[in-house]
CSV table of C-alpha atoms and ligand atoms in Angstrom, one decimal:
chain,number,residue,atom,x,y,z
A,1,MET,CA,-133.6,106.3,12.4
A,2,ASN,CA,-132.7,104.6,15.6
A,3,GLU,CA,-132.9,101.0,14.5
A,4,ALA,CA,-130.0,98.8,15.4
A,5,VAL,CA,-128.1,96.8,12.9
A,6,HIS,CA,-126.0,93.8,13.9
A,7,VAL,CA,-122.8,93.6,11.9
A,8,LYS,CA,-121.2,90.2,11.8
A,9,SER,CA,-117.5,89.4,12.0
A,10,LEU,CA,-116.3,88.1,8.6
A,11,ARG,CA,-113.6,85.5,8.3
A,12,GLN,CA,-112.0,86.4,5.0
A,13,LEU,CA,-112.2,89.5,2.9
A,14,ALA,CA,-111.2,90.1,-0.7
A,15,GLY,CA,-112.3,92.2,-3.6
A,16,THR,CA,-112.4,95.6,-5.2
A,17,ILE,CA,-114.8,98.4,-4.1
A,18,ARG,CA,-116.0,101.5,-5.9
A,19,VAL,CA,-116.8,104.1,-3.2
A,20,PRO,CA,-119.3,106.9,-4.0
A,21,GLY,CA,-118.3,110.0,-5.8
A,22,ASP,CA,-116.4,112.5,-3.7
A,23,LYS,CA,-118.9,114.3,-1.5
A,24,SER,CA,-117.0,117.6,-1.5
A,25,ALA,CA,-116.7,117.7,-5.3
A,26,SER,CA,-120.3,116.6,-5.7
A,27,HIS,CA,-121.8,119.5,-3.7
A,28,ARG,CA,-119.6,122.0,-5.4
A,29,ALA,CA,-120.3,120.6,-8.9
A,30,LEU,CA,-124.0,121.2,-8.3
A,31,MET,CA,-123.5,124.7,-6.8
A,32,ILE,CA,-121.0,125.9,-9.4
A,33,SER,CA,-123.2,124.6,-12.3
A,34,ALA,CA,-126.2,126.3,-10.7
A,35,LEU,CA,-124.4,129.6,-10.8
A,36,ALA,CA,-123.0,129.1,-14.3
A,37,ASP,CA,-124.6,130.2,-17.6
A,38,GLY,CA,-125.7,127.2,-19.7
A,39,VAL,CA,-125.8,123.5,-19.3
A,40,SER,CA,-123.2,121.6,-17.2
A,41,THR,CA,-123.0,117.8,-16.8
A,42,ILE,CA,-122.0,115.8,-13.8
A,43,SER,CA,-120.9,112.2,-13.9
A,44,GLY,CA,-120.0,110.1,-10.9
A,45,ILE,CA,-121.9,112.3,-8.4
A,46,SER,CA,-122.3,111.0,-4.8
A,47,GLU,CA,-125.6,109.2,-4.3
A,48,GLY,CA,-125.6,110.2,-0.6
A,49,HIS,CA,-128.5,112.1,1.0
A,50,ASP,CA,-126.2,115.1,1.8
A,51,VAL,CA,-125.6,115.7,-1.9
A,52,ARG,CA,-129.3,115.1,-2.6
A,53,ALA,CA,-130.1,117.9,-0.2
A,54,THR,CA,-127.8,120.3,-2.1
A,55,ARG,CA,-129.5,119.2,-5.3
A,56,GLY,CA,-133.0,119.9,-3.7
A,57,ILE,CA,-131.8,123.4,-2.8
A,58,VAL,CA,-130.4,124.4,-6.1
A,59,GLU,CA,-133.6,123.2,-7.7
A,60,ALA,CA,-135.6,125.3,-5.2
A,61,LEU,CA,-133.5,128.3,-6.2
A,62,GLY,CA,-134.7,128.0,-9.8
A,63,VAL,CA,-132.1,125.6,-11.4
A,64,ALA,CA,-133.2,122.7,-13.6
A,65,VAL,CA,-131.6,119.4,-12.8
A,66,HIS,CA,-132.3,116.2,-14.7
A,67,GLU,CA,-130.8,112.8,-15.1
A,68,GLU,CA,-130.1,110.8,-18.2
A,69,GLY,CA,-128.6,107.4,-17.4
A,70,SER,CA,-125.7,108.1,-15.0
A,71,ILE,CA,-125.3,111.8,-16.1
A,72,LEU,CA,-126.8,114.7,-14.4
A,73,TYR,CA,-127.7,117.8,-16.5
A,74,VAL,CA,-127.7,121.1,-14.6
A,75,THR,CA,-129.0,124.2,-16.4
A,76,GLY,CA,-127.9,127.3,-14.6
A,77,ALA,CA,-130.7,129.7,-13.8
A,78,ASN,CA,-131.0,132.3,-16.5
A,79,GLY,CA,-130.9,135.7,-14.9
A,80,GLY,CA,-129.4,134.3,-11.7
A,81,LEU,CA,-130.7,132.3,-8.7
A,82,ARG,CA,-133.9,133.5,-7.0
A,83,GLY,CA,-134.8,133.2,-3.4
A,84,VAL,CA,-137.9,131.3,-2.2
A,85,ASP,CA,-140.2,131.7,0.8
A,86,ARG,CA,-139.9,128.1,2.0
A,87,PRO,CA,-137.0,126.8,4.2
A,88,LEU,CA,-134.1,125.3,2.3
A,89,GLN,CA,-133.6,121.8,3.7
A,90,CYS,CA,-130.0,120.9,4.4
A,91,GLU,CA,-130.8,117.6,6.3
A,92,ASN,CA,-127.6,116.2,7.9
A,93,SER,CA,-125.2,118.1,5.7
A,94,GLY,CA,-122.8,120.7,7.2
A,95,THR,CA,-121.3,121.3,3.7
A,96,THR,CA,-124.7,122.1,2.3
A,97,ILE,CA,-125.6,124.6,5.0
A,98,ARG,CA,-122.2,126.3,5.2
A,99,LEU,CA,-121.5,126.6,1.4
A,100,MET,CA,-125.2,127.4,0.6
A,101,ALA,CA,-125.0,130.2,3.2
A,102,GLY,CA,-122.3,131.7,1.0
A,103,VAL,CA,-124.4,131.2,-2.1
A,104,VAL,CA,-127.6,132.7,-0.8
A,105,ALA,CA,-125.7,135.6,0.8
A,106,THR,CA,-125.4,136.9,-2.8
A,107,ILE,CA,-129.2,136.6,-3.5
A,108,GLU,CA,-131.3,139.6,-2.4
A,109,GLY,CA,-133.8,138.8,0.4
A,110,ARG,CA,-134.2,136.5,3.3
A,111,HIS,CA,-133.3,132.8,3.1
A,112,GLU,CA,-133.9,130.2,5.8
A,113,LEU,CA,-131.6,127.2,6.0
A,114,VAL,CA,-132.8,124.3,8.1
A,115,GLY,CA,-131.5,120.8,8.9
A,116,ASP,CA,-131.9,117.7,11.2
A,117,GLU,CA,-131.2,117.4,14.9
A,118,SER,CA,-127.5,116.8,14.3
A,119,LEU,CA,-127.1,119.9,12.1
A,120,ASN,CA,-129.0,121.9,14.7
A,121,ARG,CA,-126.1,121.3,17.1
A,122,ARG,CA,-123.4,122.5,14.7
A,123,PRO,CA,-122.1,126.1,15.1
A,124,MET,CA,-122.6,128.5,12.2
A,125,ASP,CA,-120.8,131.5,13.8
A,126,ARG,CA,-117.7,130.4,11.9
A,127,ILE,CA,-119.4,131.4,8.6
A,128,ALA,CA,-121.5,134.2,9.9
A,129,VAL,CA,-118.4,136.2,11.0
A,130,PRO,CA,-117.0,136.6,7.4
A,131,LEU,CA,-120.3,136.7,5.7
A,132,ARG,CA,-121.4,139.6,7.9
A,133,ARG,CA,-118.2,141.4,7.1
A,134,MET,CA,-119.1,141.0,3.4
A,135,GLY,CA,-122.4,142.7,4.0
A,136,ALA,CA,-124.9,139.8,4.6
A,137,HIS,CA,-127.1,139.5,7.6
A,138,VAL,CA,-126.9,136.2,9.4
A,139,VAL,CA,-129.0,135.1,12.4
A,140,GLY,CA,-129.0,131.7,14.2
A,141,ARG,CA,-129.9,130.4,17.7
A,142,GLY,CA,-127.7,131.4,20.6
A,143,GLU,CA,-124.2,132.8,20.6
A,144,ARG,CA,-122.8,130.1,18.4
A,145,LEU,CA,-125.6,130.6,15.8
A,146,PHE,CA,-127.0,127.1,15.7
A,147,PRO,CA,-129.4,126.4,12.8
A,148,PRO,CA,-132.1,127.2,11.7
A,149,LEU,CA,-130.1,129.9,10.0
A,150,GLU,CA,-131.5,133.0,8.5
A,151,VAL,CA,-129.3,134.7,5.8
A,152,THR,CA,-130.3,138.0,4.3
A,153,GLY,CA,-128.4,138.3,1.1
A,154,ARG,CA,-127.3,141.3,-1.0
A,155,SER,CA,-126.5,141.3,-4.7
A,156,SER,CA,-123.6,143.6,-4.0
A,157,LEU,CA,-121.4,142.2,-1.2
A,158,GLU,CA,-117.9,143.5,-0.5
A,159,GLY,CA,-114.8,141.4,-1.0
A,160,ILE,CA,-112.8,140.8,2.2
A,161,ASP,CA,-109.4,139.7,3.3
A,162,TYR,CA,-110.1,137.0,5.8
A,163,GLU,CA,-107.9,134.7,7.8
A,164,VAL,CA,-109.9,131.5,8.7
A,165,PRO,CA,-109.3,130.9,12.5
A,166,GLU,CA,-110.2,127.2,12.4
A,167,ALA,CA,-108.9,124.6,9.8
A,168,SER,CA,-112.1,124.5,7.8
A,169,ALA,CA,-112.6,124.0,4.1
A,170,GLN,CA,-116.3,124.7,4.6
A,171,VAL,CA,-115.6,128.2,6.0
A,172,LYS,CA,-113.0,129.0,3.3
A,173,SER,CA,-115.5,127.8,0.7
A,174,ALA,CA,-118.5,129.8,2.0
A,175,VAL,CA,-116.4,132.9,1.8
A,176,LEU,CA,-115.2,132.1,-1.8
A,177,PHE,CA,-118.8,131.3,-3.0
A,178,ALA,CA,-120.0,134.7,-1.6
A,179,GLY,CA,-116.9,136.3,-3.1
A,180,LEU,CA,-117.9,135.3,-6.6
A,181,ALA,CA,-120.6,138.0,-6.6
A,182,ALA,CA,-118.8,140.6,-4.6
A,183,ARG,CA,-117.8,144.1,-5.9
A,184,SER,CA,-114.1,143.6,-5.2
A,185,PRO,CA,-111.6,140.6,-4.9
A,186,THR,CA,-111.6,138.4,-1.8
A,187,THR,CA,-108.6,136.9,-0.1
A,188,VAL,CA,-108.8,133.9,2.2
A,189,THR,CA,-105.8,132.9,4.3
A,190,GLU,CA,-105.6,129.5,6.1
A,191,THR,CA,-102.9,128.4,8.5
A,192,VAL,CA,-103.6,124.8,7.9
A,193,ARG,CA,-103.9,123.7,4.2
A,194,THR,CA,-107.4,122.3,3.8
A,195,ARG,CA,-108.8,120.6,0.7
A,196,THR,CA,-108.7,122.8,-2.4
A,197,THR,CA,-111.8,121.4,-4.0
A,198,THR,CA,-113.5,124.8,-4.3
A,199,GLU,CA,-110.4,126.5,-5.7
A,200,ASP,CA,-109.7,123.7,-8.2
A,201,MET,CA,-113.3,123.5,-9.4
A,202,PHE,CA,-113.6,127.3,-9.7
A,203,ARG,CA,-110.6,127.3,-11.8
A,204,ASP,CA,-112.0,124.6,-14.0
A,205,ALA,CA,-115.1,126.7,-14.4
A,206,GLY,CA,-113.0,129.6,-15.7
A,207,VAL,CA,-113.0,131.7,-12.5
A,208,ASN,CA,-109.9,133.8,-11.8
A,209,ILE,CA,-108.5,132.3,-8.6
A,210,SER,CA,-104.9,132.0,-7.4
A,211,LEU,CA,-103.3,129.9,-4.6
A,212,ARG,CA,-100.1,130.7,-2.9
A,213,ASP,CA,-98.6,128.3,-0.4
A,214,ARG,CA,-96.7,129.7,2.6
A,215,ASP,CA,-94.7,127.9,5.2
A,216,ASP,CA,-97.7,127.9,7.5
A,217,GLY,CA,-100.6,127.6,5.2
A,218,ARG,CA,-102.0,129.1,2.0
A,219,VAL,CA,-103.4,132.3,0.6
A,220,VAL,CA,-106.3,132.2,-1.9
A,221,THR,CA,-107.2,135.2,-4.0
A,222,LEU,CA,-110.4,135.3,-5.9
A,223,THR,CA,-111.6,137.8,-8.5
A,224,PRO,CA,-115.4,138.0,-8.7
A,225,GLY,CA,-117.0,136.5,-11.7
A,226,ARG,CA,-119.6,134.1,-13.0
A,227,PRO,CA,-118.5,130.5,-13.5
A,228,LEU,CA,-118.7,128.9,-17.0
A,229,HIS,CA,-120.6,125.7,-17.5
A,230,HIS,CA,-118.5,122.6,-17.3
A,231,ASP,CA,-118.5,118.8,-17.7
A,232,TRP,CA,-117.7,117.5,-14.3
A,233,SER,CA,-116.3,114.1,-13.7
A,234,ILE,CA,-116.3,113.2,-10.0
A,235,PRO,CA,-113.7,110.8,-8.7
A,236,GLY,CA,-114.3,108.3,-5.8
A,237,ASP,CA,-114.3,109.8,-2.3
A,238,PRO,CA,-110.9,109.1,-0.5
A,239,SER,CA,-112.5,109.7,2.9
A,240,GLN,CA,-114.8,106.7,2.2
A,241,ALA,CA,-111.9,104.7,0.9
A,242,ALA,CA,-110.2,105.2,4.3
A,243,PHE,CA,-112.8,102.8,5.9
A,244,PHE,CA,-111.7,100.0,3.6
A,245,ALA,CA,-108.0,100.8,3.9
A,246,VAL,CA,-108.3,100.3,7.7
A,247,LEU,CA,-110.5,97.3,7.3
A,248,GLY,CA,-107.9,95.6,5.1
A,249,ALA,CA,-105.0,96.5,7.3
A,250,LEU,CA,-106.5,95.3,10.6
A,251,HIS,CA,-108.4,92.3,9.4
A,252,ARG,CA,-106.6,88.9,9.9
A,253,ASP,CA,-107.1,87.7,6.3
A,254,ALA,CA,-107.9,90.5,3.8
A,255,THR,CA,-106.8,92.0,0.5
A,256,ILE,CA,-109.0,95.0,-0.5
A,257,GLN,CA,-108.7,97.5,-3.3
A,258,VAL,CA,-110.6,100.7,-3.8
A,259,SER,CA,-110.5,102.0,-7.3
A,260,GLY,CA,-110.9,105.4,-8.9
A,261,ILE,CA,-110.4,107.8,-6.0
A,262,ASP,CA,-109.1,111.3,-5.7
A,263,ALA,CA,-105.7,111.5,-4.0
A,264,ALA,CA,-105.2,115.2,-3.3
A,265,PRO,CA,-102.6,115.6,-0.6
A,266,GLU,CA,-105.1,117.3,1.8
A,267,ARG,CA,-107.2,114.2,1.5
A,268,THR,CA,-104.8,111.3,1.8
A,269,GLY,CA,-102.9,112.1,5.0
A,270,PHE,CA,-104.5,109.0,6.5
A,271,VAL,CA,-102.5,106.8,4.0
A,272,ASP,CA,-99.3,108.2,5.4
A,273,VAL,CA,-100.5,107.7,9.0
A,274,LEU,CA,-101.5,104.1,8.3
A,275,ALA,CA,-98.1,103.4,6.6
A,276,ARG,CA,-96.4,104.8,9.7
A,277,MET,CA,-98.4,102.4,11.8
A,278,GLY,CA,-97.0,99.5,9.7
A,279,ALA,CA,-100.1,99.1,7.4
A,280,GLN,CA,-99.5,97.6,4.0
A,281,VAL,CA,-101.6,100.3,2.3
A,282,VAL,CA,-100.5,101.6,-1.1
A,283,LEU,CA,-101.9,104.3,-3.4
A,284,ILE,CA,-101.2,103.7,-7.1
A,285,ARG,CA,-102.2,105.5,-10.3
A,286,ASP,CA,-105.5,104.1,-11.7
A,287,GLY,CA,-106.3,105.8,-15.1
A,288,ASP,CA,-107.1,109.5,-14.3
A,289,TRP,CA,-107.4,108.7,-10.6
A,290,TYR,CA,-105.9,106.5,-7.9
A,291,ALA,CA,-106.4,103.0,-6.5
A,292,LEU,CA,-105.8,102.3,-2.8
A,293,SER,CA,-104.9,98.7,-1.9
A,294,SER,CA,-104.7,97.4,1.6
A,295,ARG,CA,-103.9,94.0,3.2
A,296,SER,CA,-103.6,92.4,6.6
A,297,SER,CA,-100.9,94.0,8.6
A,298,HIS,CA,-99.5,94.2,12.1
A,299,LEU,CA,-100.2,97.7,13.3
A,300,VAL,CA,-98.1,99.7,15.8
A,301,ALA,CA,-99.2,102.8,17.7
A,302,THR,CA,-98.2,106.3,16.5
A,303,GLU,CA,-98.9,110.0,17.2
A,304,ILE,CA,-101.4,111.7,14.9
A,305,HIS,CA,-101.7,115.5,14.7
A,306,ALA,CA,-105.0,117.0,13.3
A,307,ARG,CA,-102.9,118.9,10.7
A,308,GLU,CA,-102.0,115.6,9.0
A,309,VAL,CA,-105.7,114.8,8.3
A,310,PRO,CA,-107.1,118.3,7.9
A,311,SER,CA,-110.9,118.4,8.5
A,312,VAL,CA,-110.3,115.3,10.6
A,313,ASP,CA,-112.9,113.2,8.7
A,314,GLU,CA,-110.7,110.1,8.9
A,315,VAL,CA,-110.0,110.2,12.7
A,316,PRO,CA,-112.9,107.9,13.8
A,317,ILE,CA,-111.6,105.2,11.5
A,318,LEU,CA,-108.0,105.8,12.5
A,319,SER,CA,-109.0,105.4,16.1
A,320,VAL,CA,-110.3,101.9,15.2
A,321,ALA,CA,-106.8,101.3,13.7
A,322,ALA,CA,-105.3,102.5,17.0
A,323,CYS,CA,-107.5,100.0,18.8
A,324,ALA,CA,-105.9,97.1,16.9
A,325,ALA,CA,-102.3,98.5,17.1
A,326,SER,CA,-99.8,97.6,19.8
A,327,GLY,CA,-99.0,100.5,22.1
A,328,VAL,CA,-100.6,103.8,22.9
A,329,THR,CA,-101.7,106.1,20.0
A,330,ARG,CA,-102.0,109.8,20.7
A,331,PHE,CA,-104.4,111.9,18.7
A,332,ARG,CA,-103.3,115.6,19.0
A,333,ASP,CA,-105.2,118.8,18.7
A,334,MET,CA,-108.5,117.3,18.0
A,335,ALA,CA,-110.9,120.1,19.1
A,336,GLU,CA,-112.6,120.2,15.6
A,337,LEU,CA,-113.6,116.6,16.1
A,338,ARG,CA,-116.3,117.7,18.6
A,339,LEU,CA,-118.1,119.8,16.0
A,340,LYS,CA,-118.9,117.2,13.3
A,341,GLU,CA,-122.2,115.4,12.7
A,342,SER,CA,-121.8,114.1,16.2
A,343,ASP,CA,-119.1,114.7,18.9
A,344,ARG,CA,-116.6,112.4,17.3
A,345,PHE,CA,-114.1,113.1,20.1
A,346,ALA,CA,-116.4,111.5,22.6
A,347,GLY,CA,-117.6,109.0,20.0
A,348,SER,CA,-114.1,107.7,19.1
A,349,LEU,CA,-113.3,107.3,22.9
A,350,SER,CA,-116.5,105.4,23.5
A,351,LEU,CA,-116.0,103.1,20.5
A,352,ALA,CA,-112.5,102.3,21.7
A,353,ARG,CA,-113.7,101.5,25.2
A,354,SER,CA,-116.6,99.4,23.9
A,355,LEU,CA,-114.0,97.3,22.0
A,356,GLY,CA,-112.2,96.7,25.2
A,357,CYS,CA,-109.4,99.3,24.9
A,358,ARG,CA,-108.2,101.7,27.5
A,359,ALA,CA,-108.9,105.2,26.1
A,360,TRP,CA,-108.6,108.7,27.8
A,361,SER,CA,-108.3,112.3,27.0
A,362,ASP,CA,-106.3,115.3,28.1
A,363,GLY,CA,-107.6,118.7,26.8
A,364,ASN,CA,-107.9,118.4,23.0
A,365,ASP,CA,-105.7,115.3,22.8
A,366,PHE,CA,-106.9,111.7,23.3
A,367,PHE,CA,-105.1,108.4,23.7
A,368,ILE,CA,-106.0,104.8,22.8
A,369,GLU,CA,-104.1,101.8,24.1
A,370,GLY,CA,-104.5,99.2,21.4
A,371,LEU,CA,-105.1,95.5,21.9
A,372,GLY,CA,-102.5,94.4,19.4
A,373,GLU,CA,-104.9,92.8,17.0
A,374,ALA,CA,-108.5,93.3,15.9
A,375,GLN,CA,-109.5,89.7,16.8
A,376,ARG,CA,-109.3,90.7,20.4
A,377,PHE,CA,-112.0,93.4,20.1
A,378,GLN,CA,-115.0,92.6,22.2
A,379,GLU,CA,-118.5,92.3,20.7
A,380,PHE,CA,-120.0,95.8,21.3
A,381,SER,CA,-123.0,98.1,20.8
A,382,LEU,CA,-122.6,101.7,19.7
A,383,ASP,CA,-125.1,104.5,19.2
A,384,ALA,CA,-123.8,106.3,16.1
A,385,GLY,CA,-125.7,109.5,16.9
A,386,LEU,CA,-126.8,110.5,13.4
A,387,ASP,CA,-123.2,110.3,12.2
A,388,HIS,CA,-122.4,108.4,9.0
A,389,ARG,CA,-118.7,108.1,9.8
A,390,MET,CA,-119.3,106.7,13.3
A,391,VAL,CA,-121.6,104.0,11.7
A,392,MET,CA,-118.9,103.0,9.2
A,393,ALA,CA,-116.1,103.1,11.8
A,394,ALA,CA,-118.1,100.8,14.1
A,395,ALA,CA,-119.0,98.5,11.2
A,396,VAL,CA,-115.3,98.1,10.3
A,397,ALA,CA,-114.5,97.3,13.9
A,398,ALA,CA,-117.3,94.7,14.0
A,399,THR,CA,-116.3,93.1,10.7
A,400,ALA,CA,-112.6,92.7,11.7
A,401,GLY,CA,-113.4,91.9,15.3
A,402,ARG,CA,-116.1,89.8,16.9
A,403,GLY,CA,-119.2,91.6,15.5
A,404,GLY,CA,-121.2,94.4,17.0
A,405,THR,CA,-124.4,96.4,17.0
A,406,VAL,CA,-124.7,99.8,15.5
A,407,VAL,CA,-127.7,101.9,16.6
A,408,GLY,CA,-128.8,104.4,14.0
A,409,ALA,CA,-127.0,102.6,11.2
A,410,SER,CA,-129.3,104.0,8.5
A,411,THR,CA,-127.5,107.4,8.9
A,412,VAL,CA,-124.9,105.9,6.7
A,413,SER,CA,-127.1,107.0,3.7
A,414,SER,CA,-126.1,110.6,4.2
A,415,SER,CA,-122.8,109.8,2.4
A,416,TYR,CA,-122.8,106.1,1.4
A,417,PRO,CA,-126.2,104.4,1.0
A,418,ASN,CA,-124.6,101.1,-0.4
A,419,PHE,CA,-122.0,100.8,2.4
A,420,PHE,CA,-123.3,97.7,4.0
A,421,THR,CA,-123.9,96.0,0.6
A,422,ASP,CA,-120.3,96.8,-0.5
A,423,LEU,CA,-118.9,95.6,2.8
A,424,GLY,CA,-120.9,92.3,2.5
A,425,GLN,CA,-119.5,91.8,-1.0
A,426,LEU,CA,-116.0,91.5,0.3
A,427,ALA,CA,-116.9,88.3,2.2
B,1,LIG,C1,-115.9,119.4,3.7
B,1,LIG,C2,-115.1,119.9,4.7
B,1,LIG,C3,-114.8,119.3,6.0
B,1,LIG,C4,-115.4,117.9,6.1
B,1,LIG,C5,-116.7,117.7,5.4
B,1,LIG,C6,-116.6,118.2,4.0
B,1,LIG,C7,-116.1,120.2,2.5
B,1,LIG,O1,-115.2,120.1,7.0
B,1,LIG,O2,-115.5,117.5,7.4
B,1,LIG,O3,-117.0,116.3,5.4
B,1,LIG,O4,-116.6,119.6,1.5
B,1,LIG,O5,-115.6,121.3,2.4
B,1,LIG,P1,-114.3,121.3,7.5
B,1,LIG,O6,-115.0,122.5,7.3
B,1,LIG,O7,-114.0,121.0,9.0
B,1,LIG,O8,-113.0,121.4,6.7
């Protein structure tokens, strides 16, 4: 896992990319289909290892999954999911462990959820608090409940009224999955609007769920019920498209398009940020979905608040954009960034410094003074620390700059196994 890959600088970039299926929608399509009665199909599912882990777990819980060509057939377990004695392997995937905790909380008995070294450093208290209130028993290591996680489920949980303290679609979704099998309705309130993938897909599967936007967030109300089988068609992942959008904008000679992506407002905040930085990045309708095009631009510094990019997945790559911009970019309220596959707060600062930028922090804010253009980046080496997004952010910096070495580059497979091939095809 620790092998180093040297990424070359590329002189000219052009072409169209199809990024993997949206990771969030892929996990949920498997989970909802597993809970449904009958046969669901999934097309366009992410080929990343995170989603493969979710597939392995639904199969372990008694669900039949098979592939025919590019379509996945999922036959919901007749009579409901059943627990197993062996640990459920979540690998590197926070979405798998957190959402699955909500799913297994509804299955009688004890379930063990395990993962890799990176997952073992991620706090699970955020899901344990509401799941315990619903009646499940949740145990992890230490006060913050690091995995391995033990969840003892009950087939009759109580619905709750829960305000999610952190901006987290995973926490909201864990509660909603558990709420499907509760005895009474569940309400989840969020003060930052996070992606509505769970809500939208529950509704597609016939579940009674309503959303009400407030000035400062959103209230989601769910009536318990079993999802219906559905034919899922998964769009491309906008958070993966973000890497190519930034690459196109900061590279000296580039025209790049990413086709067929989802463009939900909670997912495309990075496009607005890049536009504010002067990037020639445009989202346009592409059949049922959207295409994102990006070309060489002169970037200027800006101020980015975490609320603009809820879940902060795009912050590592926006910090590369900041490195190429003129002026000081401020990233505000970035505490959540520390709790991802790696500490991306520290990782974004080290990547910026290794490229030759001045970068510093103040509480939960950090600052990057850009070099004005990516050609001025230094050649660098970065340890991606089992974090796919740090691999891709570093690879983009190397490609647009003067090359670089990424240690642990194979971690990119957790979300985007063909990333380096796709990147190479733009040359
Ligand atoms: C995800 C939610 C996000 C994000 C992750 C996928 C999801 O985490 O980082 O990659 O599918 O719900 P948060 O829980 O911080 O929103």
